Tab-separated table of C-alpha atoms and ligand atoms in Angstrom:
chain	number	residue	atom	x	y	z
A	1	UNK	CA	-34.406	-18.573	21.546
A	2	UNK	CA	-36.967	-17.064	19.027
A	3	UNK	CA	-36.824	-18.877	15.167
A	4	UNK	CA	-35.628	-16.971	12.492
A	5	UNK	CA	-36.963	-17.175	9.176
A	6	UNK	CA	-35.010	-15.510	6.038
A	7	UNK	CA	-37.304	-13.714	3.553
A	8	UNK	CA	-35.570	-14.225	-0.012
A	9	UNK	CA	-37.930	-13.005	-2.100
A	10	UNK	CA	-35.553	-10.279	-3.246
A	11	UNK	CA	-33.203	-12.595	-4.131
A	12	UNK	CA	-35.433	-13.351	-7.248
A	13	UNK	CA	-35.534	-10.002	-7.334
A	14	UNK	CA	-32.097	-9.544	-8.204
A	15	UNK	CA	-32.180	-12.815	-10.342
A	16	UNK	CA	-35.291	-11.405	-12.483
A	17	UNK	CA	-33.683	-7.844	-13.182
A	18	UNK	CA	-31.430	-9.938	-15.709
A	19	UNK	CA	-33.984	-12.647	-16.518
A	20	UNK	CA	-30.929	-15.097	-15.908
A	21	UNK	CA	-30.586	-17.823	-13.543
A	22	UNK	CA	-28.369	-16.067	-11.027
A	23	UNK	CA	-28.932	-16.016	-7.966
A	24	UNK	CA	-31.033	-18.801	-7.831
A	25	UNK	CA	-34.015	-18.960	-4.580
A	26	UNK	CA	-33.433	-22.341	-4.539
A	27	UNK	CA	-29.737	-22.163	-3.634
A	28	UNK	CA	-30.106	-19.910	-1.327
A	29	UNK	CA	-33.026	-20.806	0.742
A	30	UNK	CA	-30.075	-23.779	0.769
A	31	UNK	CA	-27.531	-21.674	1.461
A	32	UNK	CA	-29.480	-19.720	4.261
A	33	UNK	CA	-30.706	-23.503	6.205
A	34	UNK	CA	-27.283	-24.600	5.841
A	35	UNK	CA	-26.233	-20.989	7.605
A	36	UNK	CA	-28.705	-21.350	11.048
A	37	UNK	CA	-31.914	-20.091	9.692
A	38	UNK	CA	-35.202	-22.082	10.785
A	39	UNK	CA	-37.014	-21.799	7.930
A	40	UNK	CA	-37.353	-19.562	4.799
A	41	UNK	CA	-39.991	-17.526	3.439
A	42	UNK	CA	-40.904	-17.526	-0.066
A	43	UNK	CA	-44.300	-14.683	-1.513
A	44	UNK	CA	-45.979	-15.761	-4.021
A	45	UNK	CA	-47.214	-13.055	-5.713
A	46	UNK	CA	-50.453	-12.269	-8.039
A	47	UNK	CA	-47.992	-10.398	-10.054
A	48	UNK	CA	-45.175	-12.462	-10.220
A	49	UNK	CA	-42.958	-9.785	-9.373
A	50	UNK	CA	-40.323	-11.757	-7.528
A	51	UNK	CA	-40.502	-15.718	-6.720
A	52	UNK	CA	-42.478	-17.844	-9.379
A	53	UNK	CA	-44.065	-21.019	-9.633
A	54	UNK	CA	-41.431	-22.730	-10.694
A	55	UNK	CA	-39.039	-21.329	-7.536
A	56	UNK	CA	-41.989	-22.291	-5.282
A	57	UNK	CA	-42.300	-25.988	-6.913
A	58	UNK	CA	-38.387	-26.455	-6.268
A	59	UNK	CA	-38.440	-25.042	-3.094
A	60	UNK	CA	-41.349	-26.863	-1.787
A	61	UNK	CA	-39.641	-30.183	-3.175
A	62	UNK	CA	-36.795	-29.854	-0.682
A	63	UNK	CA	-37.370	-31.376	2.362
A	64	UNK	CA	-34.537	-30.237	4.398
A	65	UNK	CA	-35.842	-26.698	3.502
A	66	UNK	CA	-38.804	-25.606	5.906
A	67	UNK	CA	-40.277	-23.241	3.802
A	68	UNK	CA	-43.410	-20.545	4.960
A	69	UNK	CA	-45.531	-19.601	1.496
A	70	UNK	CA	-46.539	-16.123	1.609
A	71	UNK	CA	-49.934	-16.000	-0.038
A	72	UNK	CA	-52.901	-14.048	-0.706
A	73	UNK	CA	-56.789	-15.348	-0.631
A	74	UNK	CA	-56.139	-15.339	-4.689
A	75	UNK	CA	-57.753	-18.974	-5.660
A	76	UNK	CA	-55.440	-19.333	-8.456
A	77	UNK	CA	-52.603	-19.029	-5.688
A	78	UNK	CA	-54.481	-21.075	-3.130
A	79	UNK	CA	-54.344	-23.985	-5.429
A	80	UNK	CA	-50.786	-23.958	-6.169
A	81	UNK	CA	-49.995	-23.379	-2.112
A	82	UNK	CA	-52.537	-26.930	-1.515
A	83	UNK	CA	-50.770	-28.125	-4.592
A	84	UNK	CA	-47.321	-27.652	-3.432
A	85	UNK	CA	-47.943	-28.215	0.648
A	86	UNK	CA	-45.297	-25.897	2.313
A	87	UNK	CA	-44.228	-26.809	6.032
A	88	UNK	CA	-45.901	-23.532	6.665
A	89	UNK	CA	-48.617	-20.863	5.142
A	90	UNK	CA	-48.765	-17.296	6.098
A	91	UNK	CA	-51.860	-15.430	4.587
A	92	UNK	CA	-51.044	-11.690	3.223
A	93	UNK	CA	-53.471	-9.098	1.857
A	94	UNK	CA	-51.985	-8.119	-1.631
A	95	UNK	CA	-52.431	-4.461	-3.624
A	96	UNK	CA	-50.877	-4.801	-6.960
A	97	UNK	CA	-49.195	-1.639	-6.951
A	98	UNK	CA	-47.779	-1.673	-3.395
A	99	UNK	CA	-43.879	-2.114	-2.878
A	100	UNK	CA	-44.333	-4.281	-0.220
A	101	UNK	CA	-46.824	-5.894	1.835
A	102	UNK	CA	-48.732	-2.461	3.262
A	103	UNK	CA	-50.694	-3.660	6.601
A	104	UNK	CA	-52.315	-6.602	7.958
A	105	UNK	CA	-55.045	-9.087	6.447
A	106	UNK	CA	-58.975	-6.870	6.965
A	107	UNK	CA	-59.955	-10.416	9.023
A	108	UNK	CA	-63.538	-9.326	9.255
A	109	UNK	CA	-64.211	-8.712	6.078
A	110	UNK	CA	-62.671	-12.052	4.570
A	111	UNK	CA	-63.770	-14.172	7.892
A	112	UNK	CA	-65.624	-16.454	5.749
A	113	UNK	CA	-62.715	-17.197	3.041
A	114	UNK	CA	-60.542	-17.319	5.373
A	115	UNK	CA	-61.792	-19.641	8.164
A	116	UNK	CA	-62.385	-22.084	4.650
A	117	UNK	CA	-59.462	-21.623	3.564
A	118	UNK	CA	-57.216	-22.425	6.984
A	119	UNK	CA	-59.695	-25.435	7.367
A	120	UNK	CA	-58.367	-26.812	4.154
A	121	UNK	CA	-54.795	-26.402	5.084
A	122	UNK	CA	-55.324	-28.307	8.262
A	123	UNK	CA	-56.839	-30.763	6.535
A	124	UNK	CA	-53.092	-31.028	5.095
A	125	UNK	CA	-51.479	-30.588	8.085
A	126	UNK	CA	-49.746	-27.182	6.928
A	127	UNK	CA	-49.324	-24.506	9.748
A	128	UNK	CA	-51.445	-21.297	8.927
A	129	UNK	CA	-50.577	-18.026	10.638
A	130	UNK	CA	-52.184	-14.545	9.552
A	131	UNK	CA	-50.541	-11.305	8.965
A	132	UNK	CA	-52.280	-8.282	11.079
A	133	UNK	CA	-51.948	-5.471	12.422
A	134	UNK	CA	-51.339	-5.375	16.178
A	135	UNK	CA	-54.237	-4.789	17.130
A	136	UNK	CA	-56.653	-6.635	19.947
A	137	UNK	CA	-59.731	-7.087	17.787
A	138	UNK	CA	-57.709	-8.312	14.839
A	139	UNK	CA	-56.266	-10.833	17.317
A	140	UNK	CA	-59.191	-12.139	19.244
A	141	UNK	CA	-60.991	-12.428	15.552
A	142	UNK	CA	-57.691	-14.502	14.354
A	143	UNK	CA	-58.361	-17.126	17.172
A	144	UNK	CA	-62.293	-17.455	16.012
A	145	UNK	CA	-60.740	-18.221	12.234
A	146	UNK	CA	-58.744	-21.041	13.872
A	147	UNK	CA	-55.930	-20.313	13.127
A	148	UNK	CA	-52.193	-21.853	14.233
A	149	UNK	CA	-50.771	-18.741	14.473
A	150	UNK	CA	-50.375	-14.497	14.039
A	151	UNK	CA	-47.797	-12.167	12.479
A	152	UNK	CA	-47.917	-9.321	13.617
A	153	UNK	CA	-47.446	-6.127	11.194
A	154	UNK	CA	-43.720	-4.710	12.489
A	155	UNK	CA	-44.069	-2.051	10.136
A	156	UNK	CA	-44.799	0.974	12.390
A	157	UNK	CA	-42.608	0.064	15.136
A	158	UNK	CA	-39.414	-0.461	12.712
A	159	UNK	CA	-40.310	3.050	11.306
A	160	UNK	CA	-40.482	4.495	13.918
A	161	UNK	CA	-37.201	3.237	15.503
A	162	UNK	CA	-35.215	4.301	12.483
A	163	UNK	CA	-36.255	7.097	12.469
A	164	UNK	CA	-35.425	7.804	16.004
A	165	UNK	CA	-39.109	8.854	17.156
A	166	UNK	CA	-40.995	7.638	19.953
A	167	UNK	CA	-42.232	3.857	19.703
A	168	UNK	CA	-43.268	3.297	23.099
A	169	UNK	CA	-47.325	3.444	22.416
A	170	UNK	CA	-47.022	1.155	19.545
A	171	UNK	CA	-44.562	-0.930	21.828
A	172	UNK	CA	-47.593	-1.290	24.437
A	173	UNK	CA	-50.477	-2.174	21.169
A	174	UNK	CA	-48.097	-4.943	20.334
A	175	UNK	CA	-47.421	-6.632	24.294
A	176	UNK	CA	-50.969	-6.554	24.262
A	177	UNK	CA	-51.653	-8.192	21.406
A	178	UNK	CA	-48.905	-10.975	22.344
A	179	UNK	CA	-50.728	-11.172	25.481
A	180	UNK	CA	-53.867	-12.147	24.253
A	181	UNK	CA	-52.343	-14.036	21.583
A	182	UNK	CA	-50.860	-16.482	24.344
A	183	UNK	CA	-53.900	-16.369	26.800
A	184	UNK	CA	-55.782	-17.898	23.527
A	185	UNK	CA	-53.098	-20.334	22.783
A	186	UNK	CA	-51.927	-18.763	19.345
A	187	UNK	CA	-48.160	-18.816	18.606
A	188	UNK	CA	-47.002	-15.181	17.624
A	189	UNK	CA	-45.071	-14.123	15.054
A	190	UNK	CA	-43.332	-11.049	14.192
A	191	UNK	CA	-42.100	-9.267	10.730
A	192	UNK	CA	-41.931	-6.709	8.275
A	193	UNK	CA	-39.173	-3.960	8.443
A	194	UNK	CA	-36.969	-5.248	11.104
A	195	UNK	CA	-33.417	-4.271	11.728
A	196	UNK	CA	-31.210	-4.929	14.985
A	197	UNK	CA	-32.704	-2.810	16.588
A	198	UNK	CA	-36.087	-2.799	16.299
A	199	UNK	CA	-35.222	-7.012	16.619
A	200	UNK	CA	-33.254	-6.191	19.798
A	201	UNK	CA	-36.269	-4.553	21.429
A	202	UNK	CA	-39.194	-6.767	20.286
A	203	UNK	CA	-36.627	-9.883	21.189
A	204	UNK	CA	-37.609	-8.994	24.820
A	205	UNK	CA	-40.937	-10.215	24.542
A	206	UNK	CA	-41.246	-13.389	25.576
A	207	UNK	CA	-44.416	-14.645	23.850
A	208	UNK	CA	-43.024	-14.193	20.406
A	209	UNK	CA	-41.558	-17.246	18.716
A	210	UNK	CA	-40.646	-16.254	15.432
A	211	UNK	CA	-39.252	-13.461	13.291
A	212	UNK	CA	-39.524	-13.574	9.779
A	213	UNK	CA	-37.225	-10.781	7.956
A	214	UNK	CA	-36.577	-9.651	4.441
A	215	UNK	CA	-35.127	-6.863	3.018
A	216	UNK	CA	-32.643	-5.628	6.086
A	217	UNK	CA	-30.988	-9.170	5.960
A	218	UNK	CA	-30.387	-9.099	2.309
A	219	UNK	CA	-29.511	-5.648	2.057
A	220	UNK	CA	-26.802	-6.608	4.814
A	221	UNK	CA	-25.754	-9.642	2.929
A	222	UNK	CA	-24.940	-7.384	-0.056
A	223	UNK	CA	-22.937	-5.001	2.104
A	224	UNK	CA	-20.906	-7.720	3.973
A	225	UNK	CA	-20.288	-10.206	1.193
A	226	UNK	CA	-19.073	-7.331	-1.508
A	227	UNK	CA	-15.081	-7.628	-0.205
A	228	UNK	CA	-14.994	-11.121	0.105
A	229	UNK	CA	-16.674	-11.266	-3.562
A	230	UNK	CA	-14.345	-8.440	-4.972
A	231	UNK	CA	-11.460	-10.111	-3.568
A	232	UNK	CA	-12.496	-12.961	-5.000
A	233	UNK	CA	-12.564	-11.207	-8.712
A	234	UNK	CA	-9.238	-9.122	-8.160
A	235	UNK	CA	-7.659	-12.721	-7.652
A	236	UNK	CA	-8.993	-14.202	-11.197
A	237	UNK	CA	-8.228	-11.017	-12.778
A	238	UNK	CA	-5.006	-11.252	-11.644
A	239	UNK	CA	-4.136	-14.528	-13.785
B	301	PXP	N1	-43.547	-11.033	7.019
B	301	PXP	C1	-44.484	-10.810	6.068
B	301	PXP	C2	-45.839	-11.420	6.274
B	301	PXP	C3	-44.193	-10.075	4.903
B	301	PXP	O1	-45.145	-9.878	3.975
B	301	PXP	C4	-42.889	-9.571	4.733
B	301	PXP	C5	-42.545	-8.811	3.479
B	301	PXP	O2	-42.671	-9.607	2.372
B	301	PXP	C6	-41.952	-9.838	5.729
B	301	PXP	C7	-42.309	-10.547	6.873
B	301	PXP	C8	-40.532	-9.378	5.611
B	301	PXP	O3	-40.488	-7.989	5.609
B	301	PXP	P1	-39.107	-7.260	5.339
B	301	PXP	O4	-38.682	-7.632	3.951
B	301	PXP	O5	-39.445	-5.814	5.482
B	301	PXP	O6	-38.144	-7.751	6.370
């Protein structure tokens, strides 16, 4: 049985469109433990834009929460992930202006930051994995960084299953990367965009442990817990 962990970074999303307190992470990456989920993930962003420290402090603190920090190779943000020592870290290239996270981590390019930077979290004993794209070199490159584990970038596939085209070349790019992943003794990972679907198929793939989803799960939640919520208020309004 693969792990799920629950992305609820839109849950702050929702509570920061008010600037209230409601819904609060904290309760819900609760809420979501308490429901089956493995662990939660929490992103702390450059910009703030959803979770913030504060929701990252709290969450941390909670040790029946396993909680995955989402974080770039910002040292501002480094410091507060060593500060705050999540069960797990996943490392995430960040564009300000992007909705969401766009593609996986250029590993070449940062090798030398990131190899540090995973070194330090070992030190800690925090499980790193890296978000990239499926692709081999990315993957044989993530095993030189030493590195616990991958993620790979789900994006494509999920896009292309919704939209009904053909996924079966980007199918093949990521077996092989799971492959490899295994043959060099990484754990692999899997997120961004998923649905049932796109779930259902990659859940045939044996070598991946974990999913981590997001938006489809909340957007679900909203759609299945709206009658037992409007029940709810047509009974108060009753009185
Ligand atoms: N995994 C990583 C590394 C991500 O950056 C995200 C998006 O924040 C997700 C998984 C979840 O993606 P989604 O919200 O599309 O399910």
């Amino acid at each position: 049985m693969k792990r799920l962990g629950i992305n609820i970074d839109h849950v702050a999303t929702v509570r920061n469109a008010r600037g209230s307190k409601h819904p609060d992470p904290l309760n819900i990456a609760k809420y979501v433990i308490g429901c089956g989920a493995h662990s939660i993930t929490i992103h702390l962003r450059e910009d703030r834009r959803h979770i913030n420290d504060l929701d990252v402090v709290k969450i941390c603190k909670n040790k029946n929460i396993t909680t995955n920090l989402e974080i770039s190779l910002n040292d501002e943000i480094l410091k507060i992930a060593l500060k705050n020592k999540p069960n797990f870290i996943c490392i995430v290239p960040e564009k300000r202006n992007e909705v969401t996270t766009e593609g996986g981590l250029n590993l070449s390019k940062n090798f030398k930051k990131i190899k540090n930077t995973i070194a330090k979290f070992k030190k800690q004993k925090i499980r790193t994995s890296l978000f990239i794209d499926p692709n081999i070199k990315d993957v044989e490159i993530a095993k030189d960084l030493n590195t616990d584990c991958i993620e790979l970038h789900t994006g494509k596939i999920s896009e292309l299953v919704k939209n009904k085209k053909n996924y079966a070349q980007e199918l093949t790019k990521i077996k092989k990367c799971c492959k490899i992943a295994k043959k060099n003794n990484l754990e692999v990972h899997a997120g961004h965009g998923l649905d049932y679907k796109t779930t259902a198929i990659l859940s045939k793939l044996k070598e991946i442990e974990e999913f981590n989803i997001g938006h489809f799960i909340i957007g679900e939640s909203i759609v299945h817990g709206l009658k037992k919520t409007i029940k709810k208020f047509k009974e108060i309004s009753k009185k």
